[in-house]
Coordinates of C-alpha atoms and ligand atoms in Angstrom, one line a residue:
X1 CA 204.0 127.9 75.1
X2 CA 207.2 129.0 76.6
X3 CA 209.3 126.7 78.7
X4 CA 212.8 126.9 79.5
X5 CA 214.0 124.6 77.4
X6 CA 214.1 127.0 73.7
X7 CA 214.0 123.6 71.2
X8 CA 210.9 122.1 73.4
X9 CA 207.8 123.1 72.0
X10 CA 204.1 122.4 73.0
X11 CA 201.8 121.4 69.9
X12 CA 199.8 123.3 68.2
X13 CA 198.9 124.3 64.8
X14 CA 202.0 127.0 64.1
X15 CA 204.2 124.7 65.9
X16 CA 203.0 121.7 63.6
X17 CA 203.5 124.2 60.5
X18 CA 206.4 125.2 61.4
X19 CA 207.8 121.1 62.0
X20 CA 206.1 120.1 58.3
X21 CA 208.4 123.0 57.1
X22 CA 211.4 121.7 58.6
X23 CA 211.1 117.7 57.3
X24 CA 210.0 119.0 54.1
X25 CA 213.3 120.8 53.9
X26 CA 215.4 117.5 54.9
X27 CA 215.3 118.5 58.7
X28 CA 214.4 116.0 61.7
X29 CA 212.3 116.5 64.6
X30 CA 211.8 114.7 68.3
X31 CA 208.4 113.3 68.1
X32 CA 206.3 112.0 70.5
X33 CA 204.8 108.3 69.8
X34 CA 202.6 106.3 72.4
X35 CA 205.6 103.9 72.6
X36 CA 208.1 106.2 72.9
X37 CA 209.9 109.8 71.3
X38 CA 211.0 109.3 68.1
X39 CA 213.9 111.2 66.1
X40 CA 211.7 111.4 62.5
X41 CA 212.9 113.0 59.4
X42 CA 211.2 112.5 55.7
X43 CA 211.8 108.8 54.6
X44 CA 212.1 109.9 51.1
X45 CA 214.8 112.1 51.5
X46 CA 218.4 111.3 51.8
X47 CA 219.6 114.4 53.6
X48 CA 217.2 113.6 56.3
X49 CA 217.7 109.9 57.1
X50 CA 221.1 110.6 56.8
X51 CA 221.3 113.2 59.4
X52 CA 218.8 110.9 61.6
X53 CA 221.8 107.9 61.4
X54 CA 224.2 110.6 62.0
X55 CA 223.2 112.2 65.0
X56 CA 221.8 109.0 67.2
X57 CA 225.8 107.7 65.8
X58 CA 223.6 104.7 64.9
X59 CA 225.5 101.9 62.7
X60 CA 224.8 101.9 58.6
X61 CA 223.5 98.3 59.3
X62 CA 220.6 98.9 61.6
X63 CA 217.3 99.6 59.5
X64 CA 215.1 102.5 60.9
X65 CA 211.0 101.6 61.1
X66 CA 209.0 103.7 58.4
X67 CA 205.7 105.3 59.8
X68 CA 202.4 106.1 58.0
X69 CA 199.1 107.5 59.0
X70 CA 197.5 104.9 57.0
X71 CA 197.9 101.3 55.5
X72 CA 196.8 103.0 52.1
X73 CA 200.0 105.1 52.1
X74 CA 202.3 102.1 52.9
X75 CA 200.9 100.2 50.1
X76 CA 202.9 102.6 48.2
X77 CA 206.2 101.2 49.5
X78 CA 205.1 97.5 50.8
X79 CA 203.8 94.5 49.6
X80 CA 200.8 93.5 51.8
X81 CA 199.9 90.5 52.7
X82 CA 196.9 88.8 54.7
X83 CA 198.7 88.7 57.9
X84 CA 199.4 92.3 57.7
X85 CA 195.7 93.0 56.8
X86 CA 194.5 91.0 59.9
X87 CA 196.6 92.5 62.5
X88 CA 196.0 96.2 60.9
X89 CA 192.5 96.1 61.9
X90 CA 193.0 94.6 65.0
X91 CA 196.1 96.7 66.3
X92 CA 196.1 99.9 64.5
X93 CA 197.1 102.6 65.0
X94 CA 199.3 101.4 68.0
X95 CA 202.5 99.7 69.3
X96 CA 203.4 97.3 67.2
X97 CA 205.5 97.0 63.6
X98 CA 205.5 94.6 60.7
X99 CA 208.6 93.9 58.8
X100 CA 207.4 93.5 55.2
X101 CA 209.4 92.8 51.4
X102 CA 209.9 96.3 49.8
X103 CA 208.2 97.3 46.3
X104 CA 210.8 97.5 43.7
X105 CA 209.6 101.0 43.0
X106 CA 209.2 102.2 46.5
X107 CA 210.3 105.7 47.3
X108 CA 211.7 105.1 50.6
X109 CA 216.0 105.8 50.2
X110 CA 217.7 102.4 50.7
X111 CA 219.9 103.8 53.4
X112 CA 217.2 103.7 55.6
X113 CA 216.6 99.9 55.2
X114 CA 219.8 99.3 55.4
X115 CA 220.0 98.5 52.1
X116 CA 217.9 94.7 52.6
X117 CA 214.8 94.0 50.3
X118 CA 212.1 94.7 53.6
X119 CA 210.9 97.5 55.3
X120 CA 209.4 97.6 58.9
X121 CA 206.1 99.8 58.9
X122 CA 204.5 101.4 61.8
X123 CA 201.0 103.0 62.4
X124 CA 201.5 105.0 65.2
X125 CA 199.1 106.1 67.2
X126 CA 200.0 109.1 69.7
X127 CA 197.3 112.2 68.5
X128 CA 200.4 114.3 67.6
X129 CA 202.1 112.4 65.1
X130 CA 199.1 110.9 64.0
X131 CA 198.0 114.7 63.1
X132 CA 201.7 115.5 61.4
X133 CA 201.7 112.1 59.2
X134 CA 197.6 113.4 58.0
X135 CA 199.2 116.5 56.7
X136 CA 202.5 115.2 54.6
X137 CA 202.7 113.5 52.2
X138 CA 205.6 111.4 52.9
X139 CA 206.0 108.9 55.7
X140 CA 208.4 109.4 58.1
X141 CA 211.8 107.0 58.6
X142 CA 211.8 107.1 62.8
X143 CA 214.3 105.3 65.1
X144 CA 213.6 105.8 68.9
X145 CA 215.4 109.4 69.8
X146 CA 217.8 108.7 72.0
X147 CA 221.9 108.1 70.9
X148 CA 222.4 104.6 69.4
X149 CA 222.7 102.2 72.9
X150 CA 221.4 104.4 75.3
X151 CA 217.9 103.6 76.4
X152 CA 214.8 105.1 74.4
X153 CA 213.2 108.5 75.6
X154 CA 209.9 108.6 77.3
X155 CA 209.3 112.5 77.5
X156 CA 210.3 115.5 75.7
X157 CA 212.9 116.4 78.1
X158 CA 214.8 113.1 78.1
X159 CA 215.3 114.0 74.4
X160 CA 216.7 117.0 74.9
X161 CA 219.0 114.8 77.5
X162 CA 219.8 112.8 74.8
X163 CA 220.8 115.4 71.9
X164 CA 220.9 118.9 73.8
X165 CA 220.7 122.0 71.4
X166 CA 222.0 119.3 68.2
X167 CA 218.5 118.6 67.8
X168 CA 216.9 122.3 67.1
X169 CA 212.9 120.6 67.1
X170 CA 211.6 118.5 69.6
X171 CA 207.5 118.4 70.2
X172 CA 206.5 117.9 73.5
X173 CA 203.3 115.1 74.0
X174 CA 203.8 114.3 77.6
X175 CA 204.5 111.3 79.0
X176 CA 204.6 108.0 76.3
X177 CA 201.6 106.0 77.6
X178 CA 203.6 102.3 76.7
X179 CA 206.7 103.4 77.5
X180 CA 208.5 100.4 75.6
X181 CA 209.7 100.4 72.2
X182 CA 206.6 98.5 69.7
X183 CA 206.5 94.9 69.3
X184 CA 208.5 94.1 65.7
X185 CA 207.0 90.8 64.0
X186 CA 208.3 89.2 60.6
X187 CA 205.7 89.0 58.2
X188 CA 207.6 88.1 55.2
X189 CA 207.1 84.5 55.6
X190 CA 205.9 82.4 58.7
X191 CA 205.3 85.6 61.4
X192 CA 207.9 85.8 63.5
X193 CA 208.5 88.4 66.2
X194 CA 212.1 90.0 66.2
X195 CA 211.4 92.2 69.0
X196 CA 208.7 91.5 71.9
X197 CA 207.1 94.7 73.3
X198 CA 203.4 95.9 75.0
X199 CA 201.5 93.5 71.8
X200 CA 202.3 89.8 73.2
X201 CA 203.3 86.8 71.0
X202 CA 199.5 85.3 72.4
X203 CA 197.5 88.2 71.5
X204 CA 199.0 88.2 67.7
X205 CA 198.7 84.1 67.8
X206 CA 194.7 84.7 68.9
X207 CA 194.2 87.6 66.2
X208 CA 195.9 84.8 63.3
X209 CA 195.3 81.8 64.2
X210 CA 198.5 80.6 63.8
X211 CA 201.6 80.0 65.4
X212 CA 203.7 82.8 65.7
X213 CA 207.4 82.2 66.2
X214 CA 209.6 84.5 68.8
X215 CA 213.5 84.4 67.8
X216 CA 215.3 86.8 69.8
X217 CA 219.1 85.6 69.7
X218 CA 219.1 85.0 66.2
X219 CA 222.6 84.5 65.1
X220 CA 221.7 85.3 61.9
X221 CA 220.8 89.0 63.3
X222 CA 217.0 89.4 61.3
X223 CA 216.3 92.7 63.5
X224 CA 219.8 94.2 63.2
X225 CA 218.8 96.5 66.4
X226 CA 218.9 93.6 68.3
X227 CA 222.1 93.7 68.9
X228 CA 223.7 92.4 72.0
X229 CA 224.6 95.5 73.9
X230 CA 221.7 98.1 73.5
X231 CA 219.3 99.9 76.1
X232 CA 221.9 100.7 78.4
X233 CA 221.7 103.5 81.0
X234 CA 225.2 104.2 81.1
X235 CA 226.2 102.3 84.1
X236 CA 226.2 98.6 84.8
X237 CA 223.6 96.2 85.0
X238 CA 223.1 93.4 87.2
X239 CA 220.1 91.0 86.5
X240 CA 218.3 88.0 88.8
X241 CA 219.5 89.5 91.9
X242 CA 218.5 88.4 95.4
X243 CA 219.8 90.5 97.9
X244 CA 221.3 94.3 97.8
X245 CA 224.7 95.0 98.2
X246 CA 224.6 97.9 99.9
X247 CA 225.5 100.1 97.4
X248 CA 223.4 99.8 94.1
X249 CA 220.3 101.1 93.1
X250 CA 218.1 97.9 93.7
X251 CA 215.1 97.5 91.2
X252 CA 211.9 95.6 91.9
X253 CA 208.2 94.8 91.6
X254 CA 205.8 95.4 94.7
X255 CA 206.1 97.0 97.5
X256 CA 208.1 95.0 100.1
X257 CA 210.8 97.9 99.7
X258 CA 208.6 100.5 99.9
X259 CA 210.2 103.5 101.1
X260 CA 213.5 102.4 102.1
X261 CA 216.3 104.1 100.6
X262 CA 218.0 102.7 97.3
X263 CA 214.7 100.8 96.3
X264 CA 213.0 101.7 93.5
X265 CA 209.7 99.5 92.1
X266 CA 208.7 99.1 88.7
X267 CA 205.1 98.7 89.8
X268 CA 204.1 98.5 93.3
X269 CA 200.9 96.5 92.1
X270 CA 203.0 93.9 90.4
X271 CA 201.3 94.8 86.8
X272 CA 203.9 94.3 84.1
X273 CA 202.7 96.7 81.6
X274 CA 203.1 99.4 84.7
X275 CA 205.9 97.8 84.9
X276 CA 207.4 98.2 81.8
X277 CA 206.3 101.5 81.0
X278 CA 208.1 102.8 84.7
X279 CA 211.7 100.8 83.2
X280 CA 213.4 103.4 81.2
X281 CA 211.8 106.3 83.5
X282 CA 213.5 104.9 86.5
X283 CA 216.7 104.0 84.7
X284 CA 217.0 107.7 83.7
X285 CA 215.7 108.8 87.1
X286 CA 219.0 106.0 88.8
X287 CA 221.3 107.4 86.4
X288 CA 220.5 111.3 87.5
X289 CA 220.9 110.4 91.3
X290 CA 224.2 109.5 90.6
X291 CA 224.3 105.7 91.0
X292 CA 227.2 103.7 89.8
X293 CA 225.5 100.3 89.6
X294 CA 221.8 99.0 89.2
X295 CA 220.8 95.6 90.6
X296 CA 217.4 94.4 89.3
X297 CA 215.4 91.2 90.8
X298 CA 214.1 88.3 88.8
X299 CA 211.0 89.7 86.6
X300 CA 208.8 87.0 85.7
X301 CA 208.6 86.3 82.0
X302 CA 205.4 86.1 81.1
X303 CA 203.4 89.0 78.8
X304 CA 205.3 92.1 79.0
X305 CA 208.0 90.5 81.0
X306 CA 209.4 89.4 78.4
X307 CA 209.8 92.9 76.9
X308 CA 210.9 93.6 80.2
X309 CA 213.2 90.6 80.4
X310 CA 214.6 91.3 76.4
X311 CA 215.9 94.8 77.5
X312 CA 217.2 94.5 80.5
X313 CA 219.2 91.3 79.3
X314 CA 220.8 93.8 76.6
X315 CA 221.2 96.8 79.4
X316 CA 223.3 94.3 81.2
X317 CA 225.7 93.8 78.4
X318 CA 227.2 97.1 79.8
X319 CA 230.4 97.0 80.8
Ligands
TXA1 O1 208.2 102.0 69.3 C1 209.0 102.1 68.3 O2 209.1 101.1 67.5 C2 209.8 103.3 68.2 C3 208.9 104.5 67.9 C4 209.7 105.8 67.7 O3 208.2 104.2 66.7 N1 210.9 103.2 67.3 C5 211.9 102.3 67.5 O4 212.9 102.4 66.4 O5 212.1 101.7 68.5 P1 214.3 101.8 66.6 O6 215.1 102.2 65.4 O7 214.9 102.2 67.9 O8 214.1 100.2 66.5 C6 213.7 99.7 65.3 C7 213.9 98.2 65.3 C8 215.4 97.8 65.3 O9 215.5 96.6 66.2 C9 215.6 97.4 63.9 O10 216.7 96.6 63.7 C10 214.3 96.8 63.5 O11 213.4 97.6 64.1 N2 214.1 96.9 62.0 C11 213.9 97.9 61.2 N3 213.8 97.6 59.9 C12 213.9 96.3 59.9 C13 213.9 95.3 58.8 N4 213.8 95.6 57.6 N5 214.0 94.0 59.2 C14 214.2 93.6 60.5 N6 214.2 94.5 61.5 C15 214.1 95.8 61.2
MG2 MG1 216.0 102.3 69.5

């Protein structure tokens, strides 16, 4: 289907031809995921996760997650364990990625694990990419699609925000239903979530049976993306605020604001998985009114608030 954007297509079967052509020739595409668009290119091939590090201008350091359609497939590359069986049949496909040790003869190029001994695998489940990983056989090395720091894409067109006409292949899936990045948990030894996201530490606690650890400001940085300054919409953040200064775009929950000029809610019916999945929408949204600043209430920190609460702690790194 035409639309006026000339590297946004609509899927169907000669689009998904044509896209298997193009990562099978080292090329990279802007995928759609149910957590959010993803900048994928073959995880086997060097040309392609090179030009994925290259054009988000993300650091050598920062490991990229490796997507299959199937734990089969990753069994290829990882060494499972019963942790990662458990919470496979519970939660997949869907938002949520387990940092495992890495074969010895795995075919995934080091660069894109940053040259450590683990890999973080994802099952996504999103019916587009779930159709492109059934017909390749290679999985695919996919950061979020947006330039390194700048906050992840939830539609095709914030892609094309992100990369213009550098990116020559973006699919177009709608809307991401999540609208967060996946939950990343540590499996290599006692679980241990690196990143929290839509899957909640209590849910993954309930499915094991066991206590699952949460260590977000690591010194020793485990989940290399977690770095201090990340999710930023370009402009400064200001957390835990109380009162508007007149100014700002002031973020909330509810609907005591509704209406009023300036105020924009996360979710008027105080859900937090609304909530979260409305964030990096109305940051964009903020950012394209021309704000300068962004002043955001307390979010309670429980369940996805704490996904909620993680980003928007790094977003206010911005200076
Ligand atoms: O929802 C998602 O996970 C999206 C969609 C596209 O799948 N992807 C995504 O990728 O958010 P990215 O690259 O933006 O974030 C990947 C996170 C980073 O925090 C990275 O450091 C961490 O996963 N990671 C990747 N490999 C790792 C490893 N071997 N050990 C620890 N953390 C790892
Ligand atoms: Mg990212």
């Amino acid at each position: 289907m035409k639309n006026s954007y000339s590297n946004i297509f609509t899927f169907n079967k000669k689009i998904l031809s044509k896209t298997i052509k193009n990562l099978k020739n080292g090329g990279v595409a802007g995928l759609p995921t149910e957590t959010v668009y993803g900048l994928g290119g073959n995880a086997y091939s060097k040309t392609s996760v090179e030009k994925i590090f290259k054009l988000k201008g993300r650091p050598k350091f920062n490991p990229l997650i490796v997507h299959y359609d199937n734990i089969k497939k990753a069994t290829e590359d990882v060494i499972v364990n019963e942790n990662l069986i458990k919470l496979y049949k519970k939660l997949c496909p869907g938002p949520i990625t387990f940092v495992l040790k890495k074969k010895p003869n795995s075919k995934i190029v080091s660069i894109a694990c940053a040259k450590l001994d683990t890999v973080a695998i994802r099952f996504p489940k999103h019916k587009v990419i779930k159709n492109l990983l059934k017909n390749i056989d290679f999985p695919l090395a996919m950061p979020s699609a947006n330039i390194s720091t700048n906050v992840s894409p939830t539609k095709a067109t914030d892609v094309y925000d992100e990369f213009k006409r550098k990116l020559k292949l973006i699919i177009d899936g709608g809307e991401c239903e999540i609208g967060i990045e996946s939950t990343v948990i540590d499996l290599t030894s006692m679980p241990r979530i690196l990143r929290p996201g839509f899957i909640s530490k209590d849910y993954i606690k309930k499915i094991l049976r066991k206590n699952v650890k949460i260590s977000l400001n690591n010194k020793k940085v485990k989940s290399p993306g977690m770095m201090k300054k990340h999710y930023s919409p370009g402009i400064p953040v200001k957390i835990n605020q109380k009162k508007h200064d007149g100014r700002s775009a002031f973020i909330y929950i509810g609907k005591k604001h509704e209406n009023k000029k300036d105020y924009f809610s996360l979710s008027k019916n105080q859900n937090l998985n609304e909530a979260a999945s409305n964030l990096y929408k109305i940051f964009r949204l903020i950012k394209k009114k021309g704000y300068k600043k962004i002043q955001i209430s307390k979010i309670p920190n429980s369940g996805t608030g704490l996904a909620i609460n993680d980003r928007l702690k790094r977003a206010a790194n911005f200076k």
